[in-house]
mmCIF file of C-alpha atoms and ligand atoms in Angstrom:
data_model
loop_
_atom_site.group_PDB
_atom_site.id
_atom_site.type_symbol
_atom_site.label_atom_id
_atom_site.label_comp_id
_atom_site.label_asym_id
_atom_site.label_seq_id
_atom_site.Cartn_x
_atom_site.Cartn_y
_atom_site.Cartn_z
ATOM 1 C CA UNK A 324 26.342 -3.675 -18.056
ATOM 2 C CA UNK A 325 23.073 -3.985 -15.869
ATOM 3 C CA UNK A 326 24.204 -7.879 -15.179
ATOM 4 C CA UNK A 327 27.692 -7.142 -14.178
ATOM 5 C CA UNK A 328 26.359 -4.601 -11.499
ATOM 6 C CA UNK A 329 24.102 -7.203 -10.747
ATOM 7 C CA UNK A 330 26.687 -9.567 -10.028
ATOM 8 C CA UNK A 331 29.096 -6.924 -7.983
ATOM 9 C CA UNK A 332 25.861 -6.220 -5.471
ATOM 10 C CA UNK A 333 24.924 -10.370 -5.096
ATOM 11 C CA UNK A 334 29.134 -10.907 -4.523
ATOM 12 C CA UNK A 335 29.997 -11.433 -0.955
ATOM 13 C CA UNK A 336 31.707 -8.686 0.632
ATOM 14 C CA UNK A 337 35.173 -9.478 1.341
ATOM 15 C CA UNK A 338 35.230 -8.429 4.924
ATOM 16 C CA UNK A 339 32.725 -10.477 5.813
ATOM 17 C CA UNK A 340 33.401 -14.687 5.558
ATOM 18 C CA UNK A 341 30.007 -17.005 4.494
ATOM 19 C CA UNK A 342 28.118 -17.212 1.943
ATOM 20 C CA UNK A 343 26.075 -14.578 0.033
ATOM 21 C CA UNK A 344 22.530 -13.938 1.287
ATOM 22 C CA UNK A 345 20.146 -15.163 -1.027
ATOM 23 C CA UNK A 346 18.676 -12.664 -3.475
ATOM 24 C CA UNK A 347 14.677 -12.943 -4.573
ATOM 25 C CA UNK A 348 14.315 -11.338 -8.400
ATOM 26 C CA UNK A 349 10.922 -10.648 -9.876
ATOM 27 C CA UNK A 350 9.324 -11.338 -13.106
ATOM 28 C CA UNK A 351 6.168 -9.889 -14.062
ATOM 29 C CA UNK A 352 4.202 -12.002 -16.681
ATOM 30 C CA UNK A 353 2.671 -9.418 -19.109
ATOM 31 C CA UNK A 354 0.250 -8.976 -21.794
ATOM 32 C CA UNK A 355 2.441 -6.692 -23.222
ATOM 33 C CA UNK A 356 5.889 -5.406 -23.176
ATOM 34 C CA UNK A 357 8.463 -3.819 -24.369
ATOM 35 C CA UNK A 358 9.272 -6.980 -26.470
ATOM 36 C CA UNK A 359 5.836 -7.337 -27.470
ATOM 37 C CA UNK A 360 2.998 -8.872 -26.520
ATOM 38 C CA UNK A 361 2.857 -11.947 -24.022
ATOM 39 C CA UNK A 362 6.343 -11.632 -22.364
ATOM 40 C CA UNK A 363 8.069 -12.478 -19.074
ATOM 41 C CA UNK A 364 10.007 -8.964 -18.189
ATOM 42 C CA UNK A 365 12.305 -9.078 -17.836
ATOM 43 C CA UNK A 366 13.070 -12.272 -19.831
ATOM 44 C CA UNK A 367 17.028 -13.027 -18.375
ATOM 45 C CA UNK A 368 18.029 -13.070 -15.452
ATOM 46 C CA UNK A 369 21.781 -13.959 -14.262
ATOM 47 C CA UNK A 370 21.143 -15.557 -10.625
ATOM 48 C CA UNK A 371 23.552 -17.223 -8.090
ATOM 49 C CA UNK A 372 22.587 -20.704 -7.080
ATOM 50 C CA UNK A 373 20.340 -20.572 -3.962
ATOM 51 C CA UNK A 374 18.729 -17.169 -5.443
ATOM 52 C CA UNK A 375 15.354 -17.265 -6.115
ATOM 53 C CA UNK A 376 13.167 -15.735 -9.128
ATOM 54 C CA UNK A 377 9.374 -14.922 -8.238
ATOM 55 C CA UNK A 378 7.151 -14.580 -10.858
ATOM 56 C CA UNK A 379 4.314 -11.638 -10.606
ATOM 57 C CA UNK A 380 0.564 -12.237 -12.079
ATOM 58 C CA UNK A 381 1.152 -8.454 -13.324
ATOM 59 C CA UNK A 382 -1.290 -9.055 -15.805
ATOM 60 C CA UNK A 383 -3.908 -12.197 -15.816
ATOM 61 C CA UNK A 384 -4.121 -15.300 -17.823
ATOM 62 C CA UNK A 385 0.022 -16.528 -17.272
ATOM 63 C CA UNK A 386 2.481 -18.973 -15.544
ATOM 64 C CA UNK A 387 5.568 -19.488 -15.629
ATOM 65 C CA UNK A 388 6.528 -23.661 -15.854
ATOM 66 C CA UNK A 389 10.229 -25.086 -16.725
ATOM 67 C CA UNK A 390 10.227 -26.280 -20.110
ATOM 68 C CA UNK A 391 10.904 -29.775 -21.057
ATOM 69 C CA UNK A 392 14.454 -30.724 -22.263
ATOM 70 C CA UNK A 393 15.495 -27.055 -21.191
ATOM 71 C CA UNK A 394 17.240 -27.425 -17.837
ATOM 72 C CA UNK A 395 20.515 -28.862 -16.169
ATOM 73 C CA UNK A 396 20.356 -32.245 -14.862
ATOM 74 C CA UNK A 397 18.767 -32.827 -11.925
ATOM 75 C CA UNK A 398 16.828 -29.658 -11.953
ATOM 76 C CA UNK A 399 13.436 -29.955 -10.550
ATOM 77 C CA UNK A 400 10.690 -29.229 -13.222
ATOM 78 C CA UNK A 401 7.891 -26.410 -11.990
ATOM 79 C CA UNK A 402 4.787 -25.306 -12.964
ATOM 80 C CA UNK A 403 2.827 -22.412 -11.433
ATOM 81 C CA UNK A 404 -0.915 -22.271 -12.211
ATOM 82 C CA UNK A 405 -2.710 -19.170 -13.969
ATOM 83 C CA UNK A 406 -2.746 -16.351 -12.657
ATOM 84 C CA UNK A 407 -0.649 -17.667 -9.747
ATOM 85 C CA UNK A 408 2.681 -16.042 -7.991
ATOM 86 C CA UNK A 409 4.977 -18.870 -7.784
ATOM 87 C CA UNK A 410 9.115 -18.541 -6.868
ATOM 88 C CA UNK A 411 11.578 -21.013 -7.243
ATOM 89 C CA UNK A 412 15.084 -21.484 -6.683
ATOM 90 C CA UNK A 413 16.794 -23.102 -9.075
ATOM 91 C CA UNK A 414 19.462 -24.907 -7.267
ATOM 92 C CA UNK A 415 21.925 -26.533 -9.834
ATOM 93 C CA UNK A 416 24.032 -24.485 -12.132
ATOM 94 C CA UNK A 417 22.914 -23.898 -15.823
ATOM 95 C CA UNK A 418 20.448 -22.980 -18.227
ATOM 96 C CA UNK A 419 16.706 -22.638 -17.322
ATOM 97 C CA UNK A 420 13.442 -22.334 -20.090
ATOM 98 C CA UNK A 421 10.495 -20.872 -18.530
ATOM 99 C CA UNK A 422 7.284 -20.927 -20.391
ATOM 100 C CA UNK A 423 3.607 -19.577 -19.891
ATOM 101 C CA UNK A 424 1.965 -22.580 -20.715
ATOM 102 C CA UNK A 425 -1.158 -20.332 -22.799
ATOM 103 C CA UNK A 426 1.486 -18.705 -24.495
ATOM 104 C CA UNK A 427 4.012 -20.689 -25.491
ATOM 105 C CA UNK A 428 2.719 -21.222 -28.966
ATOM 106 C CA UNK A 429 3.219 -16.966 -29.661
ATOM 107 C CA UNK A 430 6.628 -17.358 -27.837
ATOM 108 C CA UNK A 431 6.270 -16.418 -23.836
ATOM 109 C CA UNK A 432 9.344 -17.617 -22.695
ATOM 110 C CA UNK A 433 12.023 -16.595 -20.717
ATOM 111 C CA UNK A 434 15.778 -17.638 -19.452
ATOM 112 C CA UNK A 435 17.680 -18.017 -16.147
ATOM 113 C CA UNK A 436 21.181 -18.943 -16.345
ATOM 114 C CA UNK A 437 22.409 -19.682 -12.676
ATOM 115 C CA UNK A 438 25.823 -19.764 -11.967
ATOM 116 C CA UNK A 439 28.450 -19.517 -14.273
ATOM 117 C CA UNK A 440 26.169 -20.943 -17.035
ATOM 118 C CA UNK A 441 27.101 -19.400 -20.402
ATOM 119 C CA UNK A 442 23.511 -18.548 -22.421
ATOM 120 C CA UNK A 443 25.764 -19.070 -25.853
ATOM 121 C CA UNK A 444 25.619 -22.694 -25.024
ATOM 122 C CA UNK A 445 21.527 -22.543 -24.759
ATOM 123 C CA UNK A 446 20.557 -26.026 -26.713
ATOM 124 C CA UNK A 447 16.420 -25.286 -27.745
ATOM 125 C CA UNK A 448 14.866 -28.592 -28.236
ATOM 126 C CA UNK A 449 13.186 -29.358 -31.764
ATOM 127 C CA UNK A 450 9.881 -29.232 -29.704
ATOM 128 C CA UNK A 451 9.852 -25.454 -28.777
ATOM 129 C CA UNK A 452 7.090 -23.486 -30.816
ATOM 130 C CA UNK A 453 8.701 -21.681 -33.677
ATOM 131 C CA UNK A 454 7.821 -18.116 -32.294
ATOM 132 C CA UNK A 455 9.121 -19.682 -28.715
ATOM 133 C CA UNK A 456 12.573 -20.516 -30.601
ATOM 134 C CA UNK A 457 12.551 -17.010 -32.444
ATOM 135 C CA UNK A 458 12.143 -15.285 -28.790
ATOM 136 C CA UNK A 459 15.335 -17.041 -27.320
ATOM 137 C CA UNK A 460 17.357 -16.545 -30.231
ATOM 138 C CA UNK A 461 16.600 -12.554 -29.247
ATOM 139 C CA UNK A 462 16.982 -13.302 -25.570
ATOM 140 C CA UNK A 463 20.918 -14.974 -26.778
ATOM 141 C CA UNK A 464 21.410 -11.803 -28.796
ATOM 142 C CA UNK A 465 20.618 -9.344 -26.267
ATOM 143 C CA UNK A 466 22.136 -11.327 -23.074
ATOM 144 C CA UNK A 467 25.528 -12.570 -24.837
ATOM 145 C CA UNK A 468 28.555 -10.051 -23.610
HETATM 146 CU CU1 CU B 1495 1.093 -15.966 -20.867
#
């Protein structure tokens, strides 16, 4: 519900020809949420391409970096340092891990599909910490229509 409203306010209006302006979402990096503790909220995020996503040192000791093996081709791989407010605009279409790189092992991760990208077709590489691979299979429940 919350991503198709999402989606109506990034659309174009029709009166008006050109592209969308670009829209900036944030991400705080937690020590605990509502998930948990050590979480990205919120942990999806639908974005159009050109969009960015900043991510907010809300609490100390995270970043957010793109995960190995868990982005579309040509994607450029980030990685913010700790405690540091990075955005980035993921450019290309698809399916984007994000990891705190302290974390990762007790499953601080988090998802951007840009585009059209359908989160069903999410492929976790063998190398993703067990509680990292636990955490997306809740993000896929949650974010799958
Ligand atoms: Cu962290």
């Amino acid at each position: 519900m919350k991503y198709a409203l999402a989606a109506l306010l990034i659309a174009p209006p029709l009166i008006t020809p050109g592209p969308a302006a670009a829209e900036t979402f944030e991400v705080r990096m937690l020590n605990r949420g509502e998930a948990g503790p050590m979480v990205y909220e919120p942990d999806f995020l639908r974005i159009a391409p050109g969009d960015s996503v900043k991510f907010i040192a809300a609490t100390t000791g995270h970043n957010a970096a793109s995960i190995e093996g868990m982005a579309p081709e040509g994607a450029e791989p980030f990685k913010g340092q700790i405690n540091q407010e990075i955005e980035i605009a993921p450019a290309v279409p698809g399916l984007y891990g994000v990891k705190c790189s302290p974390h990762y092992a007790m499953g601080m991760v988090m998802l951007i599909a840009v585009g059209d990208a359908d989160p069903a077709g999410l492929v976790v590489p063998e190398t993703v910490p067990a509680r990292a691979k636990q955490r997306f299979g809740e993000i896929l429940a949650r974010s799958s229509k």
